[in-house]
mmCIF file of C-alpha atoms in Angstrom:
data_model
loop_
_atom_site.group_PDB
_atom_site.id
_atom_site.type_symbol
_atom_site.label_atom_id
_atom_site.label_comp_id
_atom_site.label_asym_id
_atom_site.label_seq_id
_atom_site.Cartn_x
_atom_site.Cartn_y
_atom_site.Cartn_z
ATOM 1 C CA MET J 20 102.049 35.292 119.389
ATOM 2 C CA PRO J 21 101.477 39.468 119.465
ATOM 3 C CA SER J 22 102.847 39.796 122.660
ATOM 4 C CA LEU J 23 106.156 38.071 122.256
ATOM 5 C CA PRO J 24 107.642 40.540 119.303
ATOM 6 C CA SER J 25 106.852 43.407 122.129
ATOM 7 C CA GLN J 26 108.747 41.865 124.836
ATOM 8 C CA SER J 27 112.353 41.386 122.288
ATOM 9 C CA SER J 28 111.824 44.421 121.372
ATOM 10 C CA ASP J 29 111.809 46.119 124.704
ATOM 11 C CA GLU J 30 115.253 44.064 126.067
ATOM 12 C CA PRO J 31 118.281 45.454 123.898
ATOM 13 C CA PRO J 32 117.257 49.147 124.656
ATOM 14 C CA SER J 33 117.572 47.774 128.687
ATOM 15 C CA LEU J 34 121.169 45.575 128.296
ATOM 16 C CA LEU J 35 122.375 48.262 126.049
ATOM 17 C CA ARG J 36 121.647 50.761 128.629
ATOM 18 C CA THR J 37 122.920 48.521 131.285
ATOM 19 C CA LEU J 38 125.966 47.980 129.601
ATOM 20 C CA GLY J 39 126.650 51.468 128.809
ATOM 21 C CA VAL J 40 126.669 52.477 132.909
ATOM 22 C CA VAL J 41 128.917 49.943 133.684
ATOM 23 C CA PHE J 42 131.030 51.107 131.247
ATOM 24 C CA SER J 43 131.012 54.586 132.678
ATOM 25 C CA GLY J 44 131.807 53.620 135.237
ATOM 26 C CA VAL J 45 134.867 51.524 134.616
ATOM 27 C CA LEU J 46 135.963 54.922 132.706
ATOM 28 C CA PHE J 47 134.865 56.879 135.719
ATOM 29 C CA GLY J 48 136.966 54.648 138.387
ATOM 30 C CA LEU J 49 139.809 54.772 135.758
ATOM 31 C CA PHE J 50 140.138 58.501 135.619
ATOM 32 C CA LEU J 51 139.842 58.873 138.503
ATOM 33 C CA SER J 52 142.722 56.252 139.501
ATOM 34 C CA LYS J 53 144.762 58.420 136.980
ATOM 35 C CA LEU J 54 144.560 61.633 138.597
ATOM 36 C CA GLN J 55 145.424 59.905 142.333
ATOM 37 C CA THR J 56 148.282 57.396 141.094
ATOM 38 C CA PRO J 57 150.117 56.928 138.332
ATOM 39 C CA VAL J 58 151.064 54.023 137.153
ATOM 40 C CA SER J 59 154.164 51.708 137.087
ATOM 41 C CA ASP J 60 154.771 48.531 136.926
ATOM 42 C CA SER J 61 156.177 46.413 140.090
ATOM 43 C CA HIS J 62 159.971 47.091 139.031
ATOM 44 C CA SER J 63 159.749 51.334 139.065
ATOM 45 C CA SER J 64 158.071 51.283 142.142
ATOM 46 C CA ASP J 65 160.447 48.724 144.540
ATOM 47 C CA GLU J 66 163.210 51.771 142.932
ATOM 48 C CA THR J 67 160.856 55.060 143.888
ATOM 49 C CA GLN J 68 160.350 53.093 147.621
ATOM 50 C CA ASN J 69 164.108 52.484 148.027
ATOM 51 C CA ASN J 70 165.962 55.512 145.970
ATOM 52 C CA PRO J 71 164.758 58.890 147.515
ATOM 53 C CA THR J 72 166.433 60.517 144.003
ATOM 54 C CA TYR J 73 164.455 58.585 141.328
ATOM 55 C CA LYS J 74 161.237 59.881 143.502
ATOM 56 C CA ARG J 75 162.491 62.753 142.936
ATOM 57 C CA ARG J 76 162.453 62.283 138.986
ATOM 58 C CA ASP J 77 159.128 60.630 139.094
ATOM 59 C CA ARG J 78 157.887 63.432 140.810
ATOM 60 C CA ASP J 79 159.264 65.870 138.267
ATOM 61 C CA GLU J 80 158.619 63.748 135.111
ATOM 62 C CA PHE J 81 154.483 63.665 136.067
ATOM 63 C CA THR J 82 154.656 67.257 137.746
ATOM 64 C CA ASP J 83 152.736 70.092 135.060
ATOM 65 C CA VAL J 84 154.974 72.311 133.501
ATOM 66 C CA SER J 85 151.800 74.379 133.826
ATOM 67 C CA PHE J 86 152.621 74.469 137.661
ATOM 68 C CA ARG J 87 156.465 75.805 137.331
ATOM 69 C CA THR J 88 157.246 79.383 138.131
ATOM 70 C CA ARG J 89 161.154 80.456 136.836
ATOM 71 C CA LEU J 90 162.093 82.965 139.563
ATOM 72 C CA PRO J 91 165.061 85.018 139.185
ATOM 73 C CA PRO J 92 167.891 84.431 140.807
ATOM 74 C CA VAL J 93 168.824 85.755 143.826
ATOM 75 C CA GLU J 94 171.578 88.081 144.311
ATOM 76 C CA PRO J 95 173.118 89.255 147.851
ATOM 77 C CA PRO J 96 172.375 91.981 149.065
ATOM 78 C CA GLN J 97 174.811 94.722 148.085
ATOM 79 C CA ALA J 98 176.163 96.657 151.468
ATOM 80 C CA SER J 99 174.981 99.897 151.781
ATOM 81 C CA PRO J 100 177.296 102.636 151.800
ATOM 82 C CA HIS J 101 178.534 104.037 155.422
ATOM 83 C CA HIS J 102 177.630 107.259 156.170
ATOM 84 C CA TYR J 103 179.319 109.496 158.267
ATOM 85 C CA ASP J 104 177.411 111.406 160.509
ATOM 86 C CA ALA J 105 177.241 112.922 163.920
ATOM 87 C CA ASN J 106 177.375 110.159 166.041
ATOM 88 C CA ASP J 107 179.177 107.992 164.756
ATOM 89 C CA GLU J 108 181.939 111.118 165.205
ATOM 90 C CA ARG J 109 180.641 110.715 168.891
ATOM 91 C CA ARG J 110 181.273 107.351 169.325
ATOM 92 C CA ASP J 111 184.746 107.844 168.135
ATOM 93 C CA ARG J 112 185.580 110.375 170.505
ATOM 94 C CA TYR J 113 184.310 108.489 173.462
ATOM 95 C CA ASN J 114 186.313 104.931 172.590
ATOM 96 C CA ARG J 115 189.234 107.562 171.624
ATOM 97 C CA GLY J 116 188.987 109.070 175.041
ATOM 98 C CA ILE J 117 188.595 105.828 177.012
ATOM 99 C CA PHE J 118 190.927 104.734 175.536
ATOM 100 C CA TRP J 119 193.305 107.943 176.884
ATOM 101 C CA LEU J 120 191.776 107.409 180.264
ATOM 102 C CA GLN J 121 192.746 103.813 180.494
ATOM 103 C CA LEU J 122 196.306 104.687 178.978
ATOM 104 C CA LEU J 123 196.543 107.552 181.609
ATOM 105 C CA THR J 124 195.596 105.522 184.801
ATOM 106 C CA LEU J 125 197.913 102.944 183.318
ATOM 107 C CA ILE J 126 200.592 105.388 183.407
ATOM 108 C CA ALA J 127 199.721 106.729 187.018
ATOM 109 C CA LEU J 128 199.499 103.001 188.468
ATOM 110 C CA VAL J 129 203.293 102.428 187.420
ATOM 111 C CA VAL J 130 204.264 106.236 188.734
ATOM 112 C CA TYR J 131 202.776 105.279 191.871
ATOM 113 C CA ALA J 132 203.844 101.248 192.413
ATOM 114 C CA THR J 133 206.885 102.468 191.457
ATOM 115 C CA PHE J 134 207.307 105.920 194.004
ATOM 116 C CA THR J 135 205.460 102.965 196.574
ATOM 117 C CA TYR J 136 208.845 100.412 195.646
ATOM 118 C CA GLY J 137 210.961 103.360 196.197
ATOM 119 C CA LEU J 138 209.632 104.833 199.306
ATOM 120 C CA LEU J 139 209.045 101.215 200.582
ATOM 121 C CA CYS J 140 213.075 100.306 200.438
ATOM 122 C CA GLU J 141 213.881 103.532 201.870
ATOM 123 C CA THR J 142 212.183 102.738 204.677
ATOM 124 C CA ARG J 143 213.319 99.703 204.581
ATOM 125 C CA LYS J 144 217.022 101.075 204.638
ATOM 126 C CA SER J 145 215.520 103.550 207.289
ATOM 127 C CA VAL J 146 214.879 101.057 209.415
ATOM 128 C CA GLN J 147 217.340 98.593 209.582
ATOM 129 C CA GLN J 148 220.032 101.224 209.938
ATOM 130 C CA ALA J 149 218.261 102.905 212.898
ATOM 131 C CA ASP J 150 218.155 99.210 214.231
ATOM 132 C CA ASN J 151 221.838 98.981 213.798
ATOM 133 C CA ASN J 152 222.340 102.159 214.808
ATOM 134 C CA PHE J 153 220.678 101.223 218.134
ATOM 135 C CA ARG J 154 222.412 97.837 217.822
ATOM 136 C CA VAL J 155 225.930 99.574 218.075
ATOM 137 C CA ASP J 156 225.073 101.723 220.300
ATOM 138 C CA GLN J 157 223.933 99.398 222.714
ATOM 139 C CA ARG J 158 226.412 95.937 222.809
ATOM 140 C CA ALA J 159 229.547 95.425 224.103
ATOM 141 C CA TRP J 160 233.563 96.936 223.982
ATOM 142 C CA VAL J 161 235.531 94.678 225.485
ATOM 143 C CA THR J 162 239.536 96.022 225.880
ATOM 144 C CA ILE J 163 241.935 96.450 227.793
ATOM 145 C CA SER J 164 241.550 99.391 230.294
ATOM 146 C CA ASP J 165 244.549 98.909 232.605
ATOM 147 C CA ILE J 166 248.480 97.770 232.526
ATOM 148 C CA PRO J 167 249.569 98.547 236.102
ATOM 149 C CA VAL J 168 253.295 98.334 236.748
ATOM 150 C CA ASP J 169 254.483 97.536 240.333
ATOM 151 C CA SER J 170 257.344 95.239 239.591
ATOM 152 C CA LYS J 171 260.728 95.789 238.999
ATOM 153 C CA LYS J 172 262.069 96.097 235.884
ATOM 154 C CA ASP J 173 265.368 93.696 236.491
ATOM 155 C CA SER J 174 263.839 90.493 237.818
ATOM 156 C CA ASP J 175 260.901 87.664 236.921
ATOM 157 C CA TRP J 176 257.484 89.443 236.866
ATOM 158 C CA THR J 177 253.826 89.879 237.117
ATOM 159 C CA VAL J 178 251.552 92.406 234.634
ATOM 160 C CA PRO J 179 248.124 92.624 235.723
ATOM 161 C CA LEU J 180 245.795 92.723 232.730
ATOM 162 C CA VAL J 181 242.579 94.851 233.126
ATOM 163 C CA PHE J 182 239.833 94.166 230.652
ATOM 164 C CA LYS J 183 236.342 96.152 231.087
ATOM 165 C CA ASN J 184 232.879 96.442 229.188
ATOM 166 C CA THR J 185 232.706 99.933 228.083
ATOM 167 C CA GLY J 186 228.827 98.694 226.179
ATOM 168 C CA ARG J 187 225.276 99.210 227.466
ATOM 169 C CA THR J 188 225.354 94.652 227.579
ATOM 170 C CA PRO J 189 226.940 92.159 228.756
ATOM 171 C CA ALA J 190 230.046 90.458 227.096
ATOM 172 C CA LYS J 191 229.238 86.665 226.823
ATOM 173 C CA ASN J 192 231.929 83.845 226.873
ATOM 174 C CA PHE J 193 234.671 86.152 226.668
ATOM 175 C CA THR J 194 238.266 84.069 226.275
ATOM 176 C CA ILE J 195 241.781 85.774 226.680
ATOM 177 C CA LYS J 196 244.570 84.894 224.613
ATOM 178 C CA VAL J 197 248.466 86.555 225.030
ATOM 179 C CA VAL J 198 251.903 86.518 225.138
ATOM 180 C CA GLY J 199 254.934 88.545 226.671
ATOM 181 C CA GLU J 200 257.614 88.721 223.793
ATOM 182 C CA PRO J 201 260.617 90.499 224.201
ATOM 183 C CA VAL J 202 261.068 91.881 220.749
ATOM 184 C CA ALA J 203 264.587 93.603 218.951
ATOM 185 C CA LYS J 204 263.935 96.979 218.142
ATOM 186 C CA GLY J 205 262.539 97.829 214.757
ATOM 187 C CA ARG J 206 261.216 94.086 214.659
ATOM 188 C CA LYS J 207 258.316 92.717 214.970
ATOM 189 C CA THR J 208 256.442 89.572 217.051
ATOM 190 C CA THR J 209 256.551 86.091 215.989
ATOM 191 C CA LEU J 210 255.524 84.312 219.726
ATOM 192 C CA GLU J 211 252.007 83.002 219.166
ATOM 193 C CA GLU J 212 249.453 83.871 222.294
ATOM 194 C CA HIS J 213 247.832 81.316 224.798
ATOM 195 C CA ILE J 214 244.691 81.308 226.213
ATOM 196 C CA LEU J 215 245.151 82.598 229.893
ATOM 197 C CA PRO J 216 242.116 81.817 232.466
ATOM 198 C CA GLY J 217 239.046 82.903 232.450
ATOM 199 C CA HIS J 218 235.758 82.551 230.497
ATOM 200 C CA GLY J 219 232.483 83.656 230.895
ATOM 201 C CA VAL J 220 230.393 87.624 231.180
ATOM 202 C CA ILE J 221 231.732 90.868 231.493
ATOM 203 C CA ALA J 222 228.448 93.037 233.074
ATOM 204 C CA PRO J 223 228.414 96.531 231.369
ATOM 205 C CA GLU J 224 230.879 98.929 232.584
ATOM 206 C CA GLY J 225 232.077 95.550 234.586
ATOM 207 C CA THR J 226 236.540 94.660 234.548
ATOM 208 C CA PHE J 227 237.649 91.430 234.905
ATOM 209 C CA HIS J 228 241.615 91.046 236.210
ATOM 210 C CA SER J 229 243.973 88.708 234.364
ATOM 211 C CA ASN J 230 247.717 88.120 235.569
ATOM 212 C CA LEU J 231 250.525 87.589 232.391
ATOM 213 C CA ASN J 232 253.892 86.154 233.838
ATOM 214 C CA VAL J 233 257.217 87.921 232.377
ATOM 215 C CA SER J 234 260.468 86.388 233.147
ATOM 216 C CA GLY J 235 263.764 87.304 232.618
ATOM 217 C CA SER J 236 266.046 90.949 232.556
ATOM 218 C CA TYR J 237 266.531 92.960 229.551
ATOM 219 C CA ASP J 238 268.046 95.621 228.009
ATOM 220 C CA TRP J 239 266.115 97.734 227.570
ATOM 221 C CA ASN J 240 267.824 100.186 224.919
ATOM 222 C CA THR J 241 267.875 97.050 222.627
ATOM 223 C CA VAL J 242 264.967 95.199 223.530
ATOM 224 C CA ASP J 243 261.285 96.312 223.816
ATOM 225 C CA LEU J 244 258.961 94.045 226.052
ATOM 226 C CA VAL J 245 255.843 93.604 223.942
ATOM 227 C CA ILE J 246 252.457 92.248 225.477
ATOM 228 C CA HIS J 247 249.882 91.469 222.465
ATOM 229 C CA GLY J 248 246.602 89.227 222.463
ATOM 230 C CA ARG J 249 242.990 89.350 221.590
ATOM 231 C CA VAL J 250 239.777 88.822 223.765
ATOM 232 C CA ASN J 251 236.929 87.109 221.590
ATOM 233 C CA TYR J 252 233.146 87.818 223.511
ATOM 234 C CA ASP J 253 229.859 87.399 222.307
ATOM 235 C CA SER J 254 227.318 90.029 221.880
ATOM 236 C CA ILE J 255 223.597 89.754 223.466
ATOM 237 C CA PHE J 256 222.322 89.836 219.922
ATOM 238 C CA LYS J 257 224.361 86.611 219.225
ATOM 239 C CA GLN J 258 226.770 88.386 217.472
ATOM 240 C CA VAL J 259 230.786 87.487 217.581
ATOM 241 C CA HIS J 260 233.497 89.854 218.563
ATOM 242 C CA TRP J 261 237.142 90.643 219.141
ATOM 243 C CA THR J 262 239.698 92.816 219.731
ATOM 244 C CA ASN J 263 242.893 92.726 219.182
ATOM 245 C CA PHE J 264 245.798 95.099 221.468
ATOM 246 C CA CYS J 265 249.099 95.189 221.378
ATOM 247 C CA TYR J 266 251.270 97.635 224.069
ATOM 248 C CA TYR J 267 255.281 97.673 224.816
ATOM 249 C CA PHE J 268 257.190 98.397 228.014
ATOM 250 C CA VAL J 269 258.429 102.335 228.333
ATOM 251 C CA PRO J 270 260.971 102.288 231.483
ATOM 252 C CA ASP J 271 261.181 105.642 233.223
ATOM 253 C CA ASN J 272 264.916 106.010 234.308
ATOM 254 C CA ARG J 273 264.507 108.578 236.909
ATOM 255 C CA THR J 274 261.686 106.351 239.448
ATOM 256 C CA GLY J 275 263.058 102.398 237.778
ATOM 257 C CA LYS J 276 259.141 102.025 236.805
ATOM 258 C CA GLY J 277 258.132 102.743 233.362
ATOM 259 C CA GLY J 278 254.504 102.080 231.857
ATOM 260 C CA PHE J 279 253.230 99.903 228.536
ATOM 261 C CA ALA J 280 252.036 102.439 225.881
ATOM 262 C CA PRO J 281 249.826 101.254 222.788
ATOM 263 C CA CYS J 282 252.314 99.639 219.789
ATOM 264 C CA GLU J 283 252.237 101.573 215.941
ATOM 265 C CA THR J 284 250.197 98.368 214.888
ATOM 266 C CA GLY J 285 248.270 95.685 216.543
ATOM 267 C CA ASN J 286 245.124 97.274 217.933
ATOM 268 C CA ASP J 287 241.982 96.657 216.246
ATOM 269 C CA THR J 288 238.638 95.760 216.479
ATOM 270 C CA ASP J 289 236.362 93.671 214.087
ATOM 271 C CA ASN J 290 233.523 95.632 212.116
ATOM 272 C CA ASN J 291 230.869 92.696 212.234
ATOM 273 C CA PRO J 292 227.832 93.031 212.616
ATOM 274 C CA PRO J 293 226.073 93.939 216.153
#
């Protein structure tokens, strides 16, 4: 009987200590959970997960005010005033020198190009003129060189025509058109010329003889016998040329023959390129 009271008196302190330890552990665990994760319900947790803005606001609400630091507004740096020193002056002088050098170079190039172009044009003109002079000197020149008279003036007669190439190159593809026409003194010719036989090449200093038949007798005091025509030919430079000729008969009363003299008009050559 005496031992029972001692056992019952030891149990309450042991039980109280155990309950105190357990309660202290629960409180410590709750304290740790408070420090690590804020208390929130399921709805706020979902919003926190789905809404970044809410996260920032929630984080700001649980941030201790003591850790916030208010910094003064940062003003943009003010541009320091430019100080014009000797280096800037040298750099500006160098840039101006480069600009004027480039400008003068451009002007010189323009002047040189203009001068070169003018020289090229003059050279081209000189070359063309030299080539033209060469062709003029070398081209064929065909005209009548002689109209001999060996017939009587009172009968039908044949007038021989002698054509000569006085140039230095052959006359090619020549043709002759001519007519003998009695013309009253002071009047002009009206008859159409016709082609005489003859076609081919007349060599340099070569001649070609053709005959023109003239019929009838004339009163030389009132009528002139006029022979007029045209000779066409090509040069070796592939240019077409022509010579017009006109002669009238001048009788010689002493011998009864006479000869042909050039008309005042109707003798001409072309101005075509050689």
